[in-house]
Amino acid sequence: MLTSVDTDVIRVLADPLRMRIVTLLAHETLCTTHLVAETGAKQTNLSNHLRVLREAGIVDTEPCGRFTYYRLRPEVVAALAGQFTELAAEARATAEAGRKRACP
């Protein structure tokens, strides 16, 4: 079952810009300057989205001089993917068994 933590992560990832950031970070660790260049978003807007991702535990930060680098936490994405895999398996079993609740 999806927990409230999982649904919070889903809500955070539902934003298109945050999903774009996560996709970019899946390929490499990037600083804010790189993410601004890649997404075309304003730095302040991007920083707000990165804060939300960080608070949700989806990304980690790494200070490097005057820059902050962001890295995706793959275990968070893998855990969420596992939850969706379980849901898909349950839906498949339900369909194959023809389970449905009778209307009153």
Coordinates of N, CA, C and O in Angstrom, one line a residue:
M1 N 0.8 -1.2 0.0 CA 0.0 0.0 0.0 C 0.9 1.3 0.0 O 1.9 1.3 0.6
L2 N 0.4 2.3 -0.6 CA 1.1 3.6 -0.6 C 0.9 4.2 0.8 O -0.3 4.3 1.2
T3 N 2.0 4.7 1.3 CA 1.9 5.4 2.6 C 1.7 6.9 2.4 O 1.8 7.3 1.2
S4 N 1.5 7.6 3.4 CA 1.4 9.1 3.3 C 2.7 9.7 2.8 O 2.7 10.7 2.1
V5 N 3.8 9.1 3.2 CA 5.1 9.5 2.7 C 5.2 9.3 1.2 O 5.6 10.2 0.4
D6 N 4.7 8.2 0.7 CA 4.8 7.9 -0.7 C 3.9 8.9 -1.5 O 4.2 9.3 -2.6
T7 N 2.7 9.1 -1.0 CA 1.8 10.0 -1.7 C 2.3 11.5 -1.7 O 2.1 12.2 -2.6
D8 N 3.1 11.8 -0.6 CA 3.7 13.1 -0.6 C 4.8 13.2 -1.7 O 4.9 14.2 -2.4
V9 N 5.5 12.1 -1.9 CA 6.6 12.1 -2.9 C 5.9 12.2 -4.3 O 6.3 12.9 -5.2
I10 N 4.8 11.5 -4.5 CA 4.1 11.5 -5.8 C 3.6 13.0 -6.0 O 3.7 13.5 -7.1
R11 N 3.0 13.6 -5.0 CA 2.6 15.0 -5.1 C 3.7 15.9 -5.6 O 3.5 16.8 -6.4
V12 N 4.8 15.7 -4.9 CA 6.0 16.6 -5.2 C 6.5 16.3 -6.7 O 6.8 17.3 -7.4
L13 N 6.5 15.1 -7.1 CA 6.9 14.8 -8.5 C 5.9 15.1 -9.5 O 6.2 15.0 -10.7
A14 N 4.7 15.4 -9.1 CA 3.6 15.7 -10.1 C 3.9 17.0 -10.8 O 3.3 17.2 -11.9
D15 N 4.7 17.9 -10.3 CA 5.0 19.2 -10.9 C 5.9 18.9 -12.1 O 7.0 18.3 -11.9
P16 N 5.6 19.4 -13.3 CA 6.5 19.1 -14.5 C 7.9 19.6 -14.3 O 8.8 18.9 -14.8
L17 N 8.1 20.8 -13.7 CA 9.5 21.2 -13.6 C 10.3 20.4 -12.6 O 11.4 20.0 -12.9
R18 N 9.6 20.0 -11.5 CA 10.3 19.1 -10.6 C 10.7 17.8 -11.2 O 11.7 17.2 -11.0
M19 N 9.7 17.3 -12.0 CA 10.0 16.0 -12.7 C 11.2 16.1 -13.7 O 12.0 15.3 -13.8
R20 N 11.2 17.3 -14.3 CA 12.4 17.6 -15.3 C 13.7 17.6 -14.5 O 14.7 17.1 -14.9
I21 N 13.7 18.3 -13.3 CA 14.9 18.3 -12.5 C 15.3 16.9 -12.1 O 16.5 16.6 -12.2
V22 N 14.4 16.1 -11.6 CA 14.7 14.7 -11.2 C 15.2 13.9 -12.4 O 16.2 13.2 -12.2
T23 N 14.7 14.1 -13.5 CA 15.2 13.4 -14.7 C 16.6 13.8 -15.0 O 17.5 13.0 -15.3
L24 N 16.9 15.1 -15.0 CA 18.3 15.6 -15.2 C 19.2 15.1 -14.1 O 20.3 14.6 -14.5
L25 N 18.8 15.1 -12.9 CA 19.7 14.6 -11.8 C 19.9 13.1 -11.8 O 20.8 12.6 -11.2
A26 N 19.0 12.4 -12.5 CA 19.2 10.9 -12.7 C 20.4 10.6 -13.5 O 21.1 9.6 -13.4
H27 N 20.8 11.6 -14.4 CA 21.9 11.4 -15.3 C 23.2 11.9 -14.8 O 24.3 11.4 -15.1
E28 N 23.1 13.0 -13.9 CA 24.4 13.5 -13.3 C 24.0 14.5 -12.2 O 23.0 15.0 -12.1
T29 N 25.0 14.6 -11.3 CA 24.9 15.6 -10.2 C 25.1 17.0 -10.8 O 26.1 17.2 -11.5
L30 N 24.2 17.9 -10.5 CA 24.3 19.3 -11.1 C 24.1 20.3 -10.1 O 23.5 20.1 -9.0
C31 N 24.7 21.5 -10.4 CA 24.5 22.7 -9.5 C 23.3 23.5 -10.0 O 22.8 23.2 -11.1
T32 N 22.9 24.5 -9.3 CA 21.8 25.3 -9.6 C 22.0 26.0 -11.0 O 21.1 26.1 -11.8
T33 N 23.2 26.4 -11.2 CA 23.6 27.1 -12.5 C 23.3 26.2 -13.7 O 22.8 26.6 -14.7
H34 N 23.7 24.9 -13.5 CA 23.5 23.9 -14.6 C 22.0 23.7 -14.8 O 21.5 23.7 -16.0
L35 N 21.2 23.6 -13.7 CA 19.8 23.4 -13.8 C 19.1 24.5 -14.4 O 18.1 24.4 -15.2
V36 N 19.5 25.8 -14.1 CA 18.9 26.9 -14.8 C 19.1 26.9 -16.3 O 18.2 27.1 -17.1
A37 N 20.4 26.5 -16.7 CA 20.7 26.5 -18.1 C 19.9 25.4 -18.8 O 19.4 25.5 -19.9
E38 N 19.7 24.2 -18.1 CA 19.0 23.1 -18.7 C 17.5 23.3 -18.8 O 16.9 22.8 -19.8
T39 N 16.9 23.9 -17.8 CA 15.5 24.0 -17.7 C 14.9 25.3 -18.3 O 13.8 25.4 -18.6
G40 N 15.8 26.4 -18.2 CA 15.3 27.7 -18.6 C 14.5 28.4 -17.6 O 14.0 29.5 -17.8
A41 N 14.4 27.8 -16.4 CA 13.6 28.4 -15.3 C 14.5 29.5 -14.6 O 15.7 29.5 -14.7
K42 N 13.8 30.4 -14.0 CA 14.5 31.5 -13.3 C 15.1 30.8 -12.0 O 14.6 29.9 -11.5
Q43 N 16.2 31.4 -11.6 CA 17.0 30.9 -10.5 C 16.2 30.8 -9.2 O 16.2 29.8 -8.5
T44 N 15.4 31.8 -8.9 CA 14.6 31.8 -7.7 C 13.5 30.7 -7.7 O 13.3 30.0 -6.7
N45 N 12.9 30.6 -8.9 CA 11.8 29.5 -9.1 C 12.5 28.2 -8.9 O 11.9 27.3 -8.2
L46 N 13.6 28.0 -9.6 CA 14.3 26.7 -9.5 C 14.7 26.4 -8.1 O 14.6 25.2 -7.6
S47 N 15.2 27.4 -7.3 CA 15.7 27.2 -6.0 C 14.5 26.7 -5.1 O 14.6 25.9 -4.2
N48 N 13.3 27.3 -5.3 CA 12.1 26.9 -4.6 C 11.8 25.4 -4.8 O 11.4 24.7 -3.9
H49 N 11.8 25.0 -6.1 CA 11.5 23.6 -6.5 C 12.6 22.7 -5.9 O 12.2 21.6 -5.4
L50 N 13.8 23.1 -5.9 CA 14.9 22.3 -5.3 C 14.7 22.1 -3.8 O 14.9 21.1 -3.2
R51 N 14.2 23.2 -3.1 CA 13.9 23.1 -1.7 C 12.8 22.1 -1.4 O 12.9 21.3 -0.5
V52 N 11.8 22.1 -2.2 CA 10.7 21.2 -2.1 C 11.2 19.7 -2.3 O 10.9 18.8 -1.5
L53 N 12.0 19.5 -3.3 CA 12.6 18.2 -3.5 C 13.5 17.7 -2.4 O 13.5 16.6 -2.0
R54 N 14.2 18.7 -1.8 CA 15.1 18.4 -0.7 C 14.3 18.0 0.5 O 14.6 17.0 1.2
E55 N 13.3 18.8 0.8 CA 12.5 18.6 2.0 C 11.7 17.3 1.9 O 11.4 16.6 2.9
A56 N 11.4 16.8 0.7 CA 10.7 15.6 0.5 C 11.7 14.4 0.5 O 11.2 13.2 0.5
G57 N 12.9 14.7 0.6 CA 13.9 13.6 0.7 C 14.3 13.0 -0.7 O 14.9 11.9 -0.7
I58 N 13.9 13.7 -1.7 CA 14.2 13.1 -3.1 C 15.6 13.4 -3.6 O 16.2 12.7 -4.3
V59 N 16.1 14.6 -3.2 CA 17.5 14.9 -3.6 C 18.3 15.3 -2.3 O 17.8 15.6 -1.3
D60 N 19.6 15.1 -2.5 CA 20.6 15.5 -1.5 C 21.4 16.6 -2.0 O 21.5 16.8 -3.2
T61 N 22.0 17.4 -1.1 CA 22.9 18.5 -1.5 C 24.3 18.2 -1.2 O 24.6 17.5 -0.2
E62 N 25.2 18.8 -1.9 CA 26.6 18.7 -1.7 C 27.3 20.1 -1.9 O 27.4 20.5 -3.1
P63 N 27.7 20.8 -0.8 CA 28.4 22.0 -1.1 C 29.7 21.9 -1.8 O 30.4 20.9 -1.5
C64 N 30.0 22.8 -2.7 CA 31.3 22.7 -3.4 C 31.7 24.2 -3.6 O 31.2 24.8 -4.6
G65 N 32.5 24.7 -2.7 CA 32.8 26.1 -2.9 C 31.6 27.0 -2.7 O 30.9 26.8 -1.8
R66 N 31.4 27.9 -3.6 CA 30.2 28.8 -3.5 C 29.0 28.2 -4.2 O 27.9 28.8 -4.3
F67 N 29.1 27.0 -4.7 CA 28.0 26.3 -5.4 C 27.5 25.2 -4.5 O 28.1 24.6 -3.7
T68 N 26.2 24.8 -4.8 CA 25.6 23.7 -4.1 C 25.2 22.7 -5.3 O 24.5 23.1 -6.2
Y69 N 25.7 21.5 -5.1 CA 25.3 20.5 -6.1 C 24.2 19.6 -5.6 O 24.0 19.4 -4.4
Y70 N 23.3 19.2 -6.5 CA 22.2 18.4 -6.2 C 22.3 17.0 -6.8 O 22.8 16.9 -7.9
R71 N 21.9 16.0 -6.0 CA 22.0 14.6 -6.5 C 20.7 13.9 -6.1 O 20.2 14.1 -5.0
L72 N 20.2 13.1 -7.1 CA 19.0 12.3 -6.8 C 19.3 11.2 -5.9 O 20.4 10.5 -6.0
R73 N 18.4 10.9 -5.0 CA 18.5 9.8 -4.1 C 17.8 8.6 -4.7 O 16.5 8.5 -4.7
P74 N 18.5 7.7 -5.4 CA 17.9 6.6 -6.1 C 17.0 5.7 -5.3 O 16.0 5.1 -5.8
E75 N 17.3 5.5 -4.0 CA 16.6 4.6 -3.2 C 15.1 5.1 -3.0 O 14.2 4.3 -2.9
V76 N 14.9 6.4 -3.0 CA 13.6 7.0 -2.9 C 12.8 6.6 -4.2 O 11.6 6.2 -4.1
V77 N 13.4 6.8 -5.3 CA 12.7 6.5 -6.6 C 12.4 5.0 -6.7 O 11.4 4.6 -7.1
A78 N 13.4 4.2 -6.3 CA 13.2 2.7 -6.3 C 12.1 2.3 -5.4 O 11.3 1.4 -5.8
A79 N 12.0 2.9 -4.2 CA 11.0 2.5 -3.3 C 9.6 2.8 -3.9 O 8.6 2.0 -3.8
L80 N 9.5 4.0 -4.5 CA 8.2 4.4 -5.1 C 7.9 3.5 -6.3 O 6.7 3.1 -6.4
A81 N 8.9 3.2 -7.1 CA 8.7 2.3 -8.2 C 8.2 0.9 -7.7 O 7.3 0.3 -8.3
G82 N 8.7 0.4 -6.6 CA 8.3 -0.8 -6.0 C 6.9 -0.8 -5.6 O 6.1 -1.8 -5.7
Q83 N 6.4 0.3 -5.0 CA 5.0 0.5 -4.6 C 4.1 0.4 -5.8 O 3.1 -0.3 -5.7
F84 N 4.5 1.0 -6.9 CA 3.7 1.0 -8.1 C 3.7 -0.4 -8.7 O 2.7 -0.9 -9.3
T85 N 4.8 -1.1 -8.6 CA 4.9 -2.5 -9.1 C 3.9 -3.4 -8.4 O 3.2 -4.2 -8.9
E86 N 3.9 -3.2 -7.0 CA 2.9 -4.0 -6.2 C 1.5 -3.6 -6.6 O 0.6 -4.5 -6.6
L87 N 1.2 -2.4 -6.8 CA -0.2 -2.0 -7.2 C -0.6 -2.6 -8.5 O -1.7 -3.1 -8.7
A88 N 0.4 -2.6 -9.4 CA 0.1 -3.2 -10.8 C -0.2 -4.7 -10.6 O -1.1 -5.2 -11.3
A89 N 0.6 -5.4 -9.8 CA 0.4 -6.8 -9.6 C -0.9 -7.1 -9.0 O -1.6 -8.0 -9.4
E90 N -1.3 -6.3 -8.0 CA -2.6 -6.5 -7.4 C -3.8 -6.2 -8.4 O -4.7 -6.9 -8.5
A91 N -3.6 -5.2 -9.2 CA -4.6 -4.9 -10.2 C -4.7 -6.0 -11.3 O -5.8 -6.4 -11.7
R92 N -3.6 -6.6 -11.6 CA -3.6 -7.7 -12.6 C -4.3 -8.9 -12.0 O -5.1 -9.5 -12.6
A93 N -4.0 -9.2 -10.7 CA -4.6 -10.3 -10.1 C -6.1 -10.1 -9.9 O -6.9 -11.0 -10.1
T94 N -6.5 -8.9 -9.6 CA -7.9 -8.6 -9.5 C -8.7 -8.8 -10.8 O -9.7 -9.4 -10.9
A95 N -8.0 -8.3 -11.9 CA -8.6 -8.4 -13.3 C -8.7 -9.9 -13.7 O -9.8 -10.4 -14.2
E96 N -7.6 -10.7 -13.4 CA -7.6 -12.1 -13.8 C -8.7 -12.9 -13.0 O -9.3 -13.8 -13.5
A97 N -8.8 -12.5 -11.7 CA -9.8 -13.3 -10.9 C -11.2 -12.8 -11.1 O -12.2 -13.4 -10.6
G98 N -11.4 -11.7 -11.8 CA -12.7 -11.1 -12.1 C -13.4 -10.6 -10.8 O -14.6 -10.6 -10.7
R99 N -12.6 -10.2 -9.8 CA -13.1 -9.7 -8.6 C -13.8 -8.3 -8.8 O -13.2 -7.4 -9.3
K100 N -15.0 -8.2 -8.3 CA -15.7 -6.9 -8.3 C -16.8 -7.0 -7.2 O -17.4 -8.1 -7.0
R101 N -17.0 -5.9 -6.6 CA -17.9 -5.8 -5.5 C -19.3 -5.6 -6.1 O -19.5 -4.7 -7.0
A102 N -20.3 -6.3 -5.6 CA -21.6 -6.2 -6.1 C -22.2 -4.9 -5.6 O -22.0 -4.5 -4.5
C103 N -23.0 -4.3 -6.4 CA -23.7 -3.1 -6.0 C -24.9 -3.4 -5.1 O -25.5 -4.5 -5.3
P104 N -25.2 -2.6 -4.1 CA -26.3 -2.9 -3.2 C -27.6 -2.9 -3.9 O -27.9 -2.4 -4.8

